[in-house]
Amino acid sequence: MIAAMRWPTWQHAWIATAVCLVVMFALRRVRPSRTTAVAVVSLRELAILTGLYGLWRTARKLPLVQADGAIERARSIVEVQEAIWLPSELTLNRWAVDVDWLGWASSVYYVGMHVPGILVFLVWMFWRHRDRYSRWRNVLAITTAGCLFIRFWRVAPPRFLPDLGYVDVTILHDMDVYGPVGTGVSGQFVAMPSIHVAWAAVIGFGIVAASTSRWKWLFAAHFPITIFVVAATGHHWWLDGAVAIALVGLALAIESAGRRAVDAMRRRTGSVQAVSSARPPASELSDERGEQVVELGEGGELREFGDHVVR
């Protein structure tokens, strides 16, 4: 069963990061070649990704059982969504319960596409669009960091409010990946924001921005499908997704600002180096009479000293 799949743990991730770094530094000591250059770059990026995955899994373990105020905040979200005229997730949830194949397909998608989807996207971006890869890797890292920070403000997902009619559809199809509170792959009361939606948004926006293929819209559909699935299975509120999308937008703005700042710094550094390299040393300077000139710098006074002119 899909629910029985075991994702790599935080220990696996940190070990993989260490191995990648050791092999990368070892390859840097051998004779350079095209193969070693590609291997070093690939190992560096793999180390970054496994390190981020390890950080994500580690942070999601702290703490698993804290539930203070989570149910009350979930009820507050229901009230806010009703006040701004958002449709109820209950309609989709009941639809997934009543239509067996839809509930099964939604459960499979929720459980099976989250982590593999982002990994396939990163590999594709690195292999086919290397010039844009670093931008979207940075956006993913910033977005994930924002999600983990906000998640310390605990919010229960819809499935914890059965009194309102919500049902955990993944349990109906034996695909529950959480189990009792305090166990499973992550915390139970971390619905806000939806990291499922956040990562799907990175995938969707990244594909549309990088690809020129007519098929890009098909693969970018992972984003709206994920929004549907997390609501239909009873795992997230609409506002969970809205906050996640806002975080992606903020991450894009931060990444762009950081990139502009780095580019400006490089231009200033390059200009200084160009001026320094083009300027002849003081010992080579001479006045119109062929006499040696010693330059004291900008604003220095002129005075004669023997056969030399001192500036």
Short mmCIF file of C-alpha atoms in Angstrom, two decimals:
data_model
loop_
_atom_site.label_atom_id
_atom_site.label_comp_id
_atom_site.label_asym_id
_atom_site.label_seq_id
_atom_site.Cartn_x
_atom_site.Cartn_y
_atom_site.Cartn_z
CA MET A 1 0.00 0.00 0.00
CA ILE A 2 1.05 3.58 -0.65
CA ALA A 3 0.60 4.49 2.99
CA ALA A 4 3.17 1.85 3.90
CA MET A 5 5.90 3.66 1.94
CA ARG A 6 8.67 4.92 4.18
CA TRP A 7 10.12 8.27 3.22
CA PRO A 8 13.80 8.91 4.04
CA THR A 9 14.22 10.02 7.65
CA TRP A 10 16.15 13.05 8.85
CA GLN A 11 19.02 10.71 9.75
CA HIS A 12 19.11 9.37 6.18
CA ALA A 13 19.12 12.91 4.84
CA TRP A 14 22.03 14.13 6.97
CA ILE A 15 24.07 11.01 6.18
CA ALA A 16 23.45 11.54 2.45
CA THR A 17 24.50 15.18 2.81
CA ALA A 18 27.76 14.20 4.52
CA VAL A 19 28.54 11.56 1.89
CA CYS A 20 27.90 14.02 -0.95
CA LEU A 21 30.21 16.61 0.62
CA VAL A 22 33.01 14.10 1.22
CA VAL A 23 32.86 12.76 -2.34
CA MET A 24 32.63 16.30 -3.76
CA PHE A 25 35.76 17.48 -1.94
CA ALA A 26 37.58 14.29 -2.92
CA LEU A 27 36.78 14.87 -6.61
CA ARG A 28 38.11 18.41 -6.39
CA ARG A 29 41.55 16.99 -5.63
CA VAL A 30 41.77 14.86 -8.77
CA ARG A 31 42.73 16.03 -12.24
CA PRO A 32 39.99 18.34 -13.62
CA SER A 33 37.87 17.01 -16.46
CA ARG A 34 34.42 17.52 -17.88
CA THR A 35 33.16 14.45 -15.98
CA THR A 36 34.53 15.56 -12.62
CA ALA A 37 33.23 19.10 -13.16
CA VAL A 38 29.70 17.82 -13.78
CA ALA A 39 29.99 15.43 -10.83
CA VAL A 40 31.15 18.17 -8.44
CA VAL A 41 28.29 20.50 -9.41
CA SER A 42 25.73 17.68 -9.16
CA LEU A 43 27.04 16.54 -5.76
CA ARG A 44 27.00 20.12 -4.47
CA GLU A 45 23.35 20.57 -5.43
CA LEU A 46 22.45 17.13 -4.07
CA ALA A 47 24.12 18.04 -0.77
CA ILE A 48 22.09 21.25 -0.61
CA LEU A 49 18.82 19.44 -1.33
CA THR A 50 19.41 16.56 1.09
CA GLY A 51 20.46 19.08 3.73
CA LEU A 52 17.26 21.07 3.22
CA TYR A 53 15.22 17.85 3.34
CA GLY A 54 16.97 16.85 6.56
CA LEU A 55 16.28 20.28 8.07
CA TRP A 56 12.62 20.03 7.04
CA ARG A 57 12.20 16.55 8.54
CA THR A 58 14.03 17.55 11.71
CA ALA A 59 11.99 20.72 12.21
CA ARG A 60 8.71 18.90 11.61
CA LYS A 61 9.53 16.58 14.50
CA LEU A 62 9.62 19.47 16.98
CA PRO A 63 7.26 19.09 18.73
CA LEU A 64 4.80 16.49 17.42
CA VAL A 65 2.33 16.33 20.30
CA GLN A 66 1.73 20.02 21.02
CA ALA A 67 -1.93 20.76 20.36
CA ASP A 68 -2.69 23.72 22.64
CA GLY A 69 -5.26 25.93 20.94
CA ALA A 70 -5.05 24.08 17.60
CA ILE A 71 -8.72 23.07 17.51
CA GLU A 72 -9.87 26.54 18.55
CA ARG A 73 -7.78 28.16 15.83
CA ALA A 74 -9.27 25.77 13.27
CA ARG A 75 -12.76 26.86 14.28
CA SER A 76 -11.66 30.48 13.99
CA ILE A 77 -10.49 29.79 10.43
CA VAL A 78 -13.93 28.38 9.60
CA GLU A 79 -15.51 31.59 10.88
CA VAL A 80 -13.10 33.80 8.91
CA GLN A 81 -13.71 31.87 5.69
CA GLU A 82 -17.45 32.14 6.14
CA ALA A 83 -17.12 35.87 6.82
CA ILE A 84 -15.27 36.45 3.52
CA TRP A 85 -17.67 34.22 1.58
CA LEU A 86 -15.27 31.40 0.78
CA PRO A 87 -16.98 28.12 -0.14
CA SER A 88 -16.80 25.35 2.43
CA GLU A 89 -14.24 22.56 2.04
CA LEU A 90 -16.96 20.27 3.32
CA THR A 91 -18.57 20.12 -0.14
CA LEU A 92 -15.40 18.66 -1.69
CA ASN A 93 -14.83 16.41 1.31
CA ARG A 94 -18.32 14.91 1.08
CA TRP A 95 -17.88 14.47 -2.66
CA ALA A 96 -14.66 12.52 -2.12
CA VAL A 97 -16.42 10.37 0.49
CA ASP A 98 -19.46 9.64 -1.67
CA VAL A 99 -17.59 9.02 -4.95
CA ASP A 100 -15.32 6.09 -4.15
CA TRP A 101 -12.94 6.39 -7.10
CA LEU A 102 -12.49 10.12 -6.50
CA GLY A 103 -11.69 9.57 -2.85
CA TRP A 104 -9.20 6.84 -3.73
CA ALA A 105 -7.51 8.92 -6.43
CA SER A 106 -7.34 11.97 -4.15
CA SER A 107 -5.77 9.89 -1.39
CA VAL A 108 -3.17 8.43 -3.77
CA TYR A 109 -2.29 11.89 -5.04
CA TYR A 110 -2.07 13.39 -1.55
CA VAL A 111 0.18 10.64 -0.22
CA GLY A 112 2.25 9.85 -3.29
CA MET A 113 2.92 13.08 -5.19
CA HIS A 114 4.16 15.50 -2.53
CA VAL A 115 7.85 14.66 -2.14
CA PRO A 116 8.40 12.84 -5.49
CA GLY A 117 6.85 15.78 -7.33
CA ILE A 118 9.30 18.34 -5.97
CA LEU A 119 12.26 16.02 -6.52
CA VAL A 120 11.33 15.39 -10.16
CA PHE A 121 10.83 19.14 -10.68
CA LEU A 122 14.27 19.97 -9.28
CA VAL A 123 16.02 17.29 -11.33
CA TRP A 124 14.22 18.48 -14.48
CA MET A 125 15.07 22.12 -13.77
CA PHE A 126 18.73 21.27 -13.08
CA TRP A 127 19.05 19.14 -16.22
CA ARG A 128 17.02 21.17 -18.74
CA HIS A 129 17.09 24.75 -17.41
CA ARG A 130 20.35 25.09 -15.47
CA ASP A 131 20.34 28.88 -15.84
CA ARG A 132 17.08 29.12 -13.87
CA TYR A 133 17.66 26.27 -11.46
CA SER A 134 19.34 28.27 -8.69
CA ARG A 135 16.48 30.80 -8.62
CA TRP A 136 13.82 28.16 -8.05
CA ARG A 137 15.95 26.19 -5.62
CA ASN A 138 16.33 29.37 -3.57
CA VAL A 139 12.60 30.10 -3.78
CA LEU A 140 11.85 26.57 -2.56
CA ALA A 141 14.24 26.95 0.37
CA ILE A 142 12.86 30.35 1.43
CA THR A 143 9.27 29.15 1.09
CA THR A 144 9.90 26.01 3.12
CA ALA A 145 11.64 28.02 5.84
CA GLY A 146 8.63 30.34 6.03
CA CYS A 147 6.24 27.40 6.26
CA LEU A 148 8.22 25.78 9.07
CA PHE A 149 8.31 29.06 11.01
CA ILE A 150 4.57 29.68 10.76
CA ARG A 151 3.81 26.06 11.69
CA PHE A 152 4.85 26.69 15.27
CA TRP A 153 1.45 28.44 15.44
CA ARG A 154 -0.54 25.23 15.66
CA VAL A 155 -3.74 24.79 13.62
CA ALA A 156 -5.80 21.60 13.34
CA PRO A 157 -6.81 20.39 9.86
CA PRO A 158 -10.49 19.84 8.93
CA ARG A 159 -10.28 16.08 9.66
CA PHE A 160 -10.02 16.92 13.37
CA LEU A 161 -13.48 18.52 13.31
CA PRO A 162 -15.81 15.55 12.70
CA ASP A 163 -18.59 17.42 14.49
CA LEU A 164 -18.73 19.70 11.42
CA GLY A 165 -18.98 16.69 9.12
CA TYR A 166 -15.36 16.37 7.98
CA VAL A 167 -13.87 12.95 7.27
CA ASP A 168 -10.26 11.88 6.75
CA VAL A 169 -10.60 10.33 3.30
CA THR A 170 -7.13 8.76 3.38
CA ILE A 171 -8.19 6.63 6.35
CA LEU A 172 -11.23 5.39 4.43
CA HIS A 173 -8.87 4.02 1.77
CA ASP A 174 -6.20 2.69 4.18
CA MET A 175 -3.67 5.34 3.19
CA ASP A 176 -3.24 7.19 6.47
CA VAL A 177 0.38 8.36 6.82
CA TYR A 178 -0.03 10.06 10.19
CA GLY A 179 -1.44 7.55 12.65
CA PRO A 180 -2.04 8.54 16.27
CA VAL A 181 -1.10 12.06 17.34
CA GLY A 182 2.62 12.20 18.08
CA THR A 183 3.56 9.62 15.45
CA GLY A 184 3.73 9.49 11.68
CA VAL A 185 5.75 11.47 9.17
CA SER A 186 5.02 14.90 10.66
CA GLY A 187 3.02 16.87 13.20
CA GLN A 188 -0.73 16.51 13.24
CA PHE A 189 -1.60 20.13 14.05
CA VAL A 190 0.42 21.94 11.38
CA ALA A 191 -2.25 22.64 8.79
CA MET A 192 -1.27 26.31 8.49
CA PRO A 193 0.25 26.86 5.99
CA SER A 194 -0.05 23.94 3.59
CA ILE A 195 3.41 22.84 2.55
CA HIS A 196 1.70 20.60 -0.02
CA VAL A 197 0.27 23.69 -1.70
CA ALA A 198 3.49 25.69 -1.24
CA TRP A 199 5.65 23.11 -3.00
CA ALA A 200 3.02 22.58 -5.70
CA ALA A 201 2.97 26.34 -6.31
CA VAL A 202 6.76 26.37 -6.71
CA ILE A 203 6.45 23.52 -9.22
CA GLY A 204 3.62 25.14 -11.16
CA PHE A 205 5.13 28.63 -11.31
CA GLY A 206 8.58 27.25 -12.07
CA ILE A 207 7.41 25.10 -14.97
CA VAL A 208 5.44 27.96 -16.54
CA ALA A 209 8.37 30.37 -16.13
CA ALA A 210 11.08 28.06 -17.46
CA SER A 211 9.48 25.88 -20.11
CA THR A 212 8.47 26.88 -23.62
CA SER A 213 6.76 23.58 -24.40
CA ARG A 214 3.03 23.44 -25.08
CA TRP A 215 2.90 20.60 -22.54
CA LYS A 216 3.98 22.80 -19.66
CA TRP A 217 0.38 23.57 -18.71
CA LEU A 218 -0.33 19.87 -18.29
CA PHE A 219 2.48 19.43 -15.76
CA ALA A 220 1.77 22.80 -14.12
CA ALA A 221 -1.74 21.45 -13.40
CA HIS A 222 -0.10 19.72 -10.42
CA PHE A 223 -0.67 23.01 -8.59
CA PRO A 224 -4.50 23.29 -8.86
CA ILE A 225 -4.89 19.51 -8.50
CA THR A 226 -3.00 19.67 -5.20
CA ILE A 227 -5.26 22.47 -3.95
CA PHE A 228 -8.28 20.30 -4.74
CA VAL A 229 -6.78 17.17 -3.18
CA VAL A 230 -5.73 18.69 0.16
CA ALA A 231 -9.23 20.10 0.65
CA ALA A 232 -11.10 17.02 -0.58
CA THR A 233 -9.20 14.64 1.70
CA GLY A 234 -9.86 16.81 4.77
CA HIS A 235 -6.24 17.83 5.38
CA HIS A 236 -6.25 21.58 4.78
CA TRP A 237 -8.36 24.73 4.84
CA TRP A 238 -8.53 27.16 1.93
CA LEU A 239 -6.65 29.72 4.00
CA ASP A 240 -3.81 27.22 4.54
CA GLY A 241 -3.28 27.23 0.79
CA ALA A 242 -3.71 31.00 0.47
CA VAL A 243 -0.99 31.65 3.04
CA ALA A 244 1.28 29.12 1.32
CA ILE A 245 0.85 30.86 -2.05
CA ALA A 246 1.55 34.23 -0.43
CA LEU A 247 4.78 32.78 0.99
CA VAL A 248 5.85 31.69 -2.48
CA GLY A 249 5.23 35.22 -3.76
CA LEU A 250 7.25 36.65 -0.87
CA ALA A 251 10.04 34.15 -1.52
CA LEU A 252 10.18 35.22 -5.18
CA ALA A 253 10.45 38.88 -4.14
CA ILE A 254 13.18 38.13 -1.59
CA GLU A 255 15.15 36.02 -4.07
CA SER A 256 14.92 38.72 -6.77
CA ALA A 257 16.01 41.44 -4.34
CA GLY A 258 18.91 39.31 -3.14
CA ARG A 259 19.99 38.54 -6.69
CA ARG A 260 19.91 42.26 -7.61
CA ALA A 261 21.97 43.11 -4.53
CA VAL A 262 24.58 40.48 -5.36
CA ASP A 263 24.77 41.63 -8.99
CA ALA A 264 25.23 45.24 -7.91
CA MET A 265 27.99 44.24 -5.48
CA ARG A 266 29.75 42.26 -8.21
CA ARG A 267 29.54 45.23 -10.60
CA ARG A 268 31.06 47.56 -8.00
CA THR A 269 33.82 45.06 -7.23
CA GLY A 270 34.52 44.58 -10.93
CA SER A 271 34.70 48.33 -11.53
CA VAL A 272 37.20 48.82 -8.71
CA GLN A 273 39.35 45.97 -10.00
CA ALA A 274 39.24 47.34 -13.57
CA VAL A 275 40.34 50.79 -12.43
CA SER A 276 43.13 49.35 -10.31
CA SER A 277 44.46 47.17 -13.12
CA ALA A 278 44.33 50.00 -15.71
CA ARG A 279 46.15 52.52 -13.52
CA PRO A 280 49.99 52.54 -13.90
CA PRO A 281 52.08 52.36 -10.75
CA ALA A 282 53.36 55.60 -9.24
CA SER A 283 56.97 54.80 -10.19
CA GLU A 284 56.00 54.95 -13.88
CA LEU A 285 54.42 58.40 -13.69
CA SER A 286 56.43 61.40 -14.93
CA ASP A 287 55.82 65.09 -15.54
CA GLU A 288 56.19 66.88 -18.84
CA ARG A 289 59.95 67.38 -18.28
CA GLY A 290 60.51 63.66 -17.84
CA GLU A 291 61.07 64.01 -14.12
CA GLN A 292 59.83 61.37 -11.72
CA VAL A 293 56.50 62.10 -10.09
CA VAL A 294 55.48 60.60 -6.75
CA GLU A 295 51.70 60.67 -6.34
CA LEU A 296 50.46 61.14 -2.80
CA GLY A 297 46.79 60.70 -3.68
CA GLU A 298 43.78 62.84 -4.39
CA GLY A 299 43.92 66.30 -2.88
CA GLY A 300 47.71 66.21 -2.21
CA GLU A 301 49.65 69.50 -2.46
CA LEU A 302 52.38 70.11 -5.06
CA ARG A 303 55.85 70.91 -3.84
CA GLU A 304 59.35 70.58 -5.25
CA PHE A 305 61.91 68.35 -3.62
CA GLY A 306 65.27 68.29 -5.34
CA ASP A 307 64.94 67.02 -8.90
CA HIS A 308 61.56 65.44 -8.19
CA VAL A 309 58.05 66.82 -8.17
CA VAL A 310 56.02 65.51 -5.29
CA ARG A 311 52.22 65.50 -5.66
#
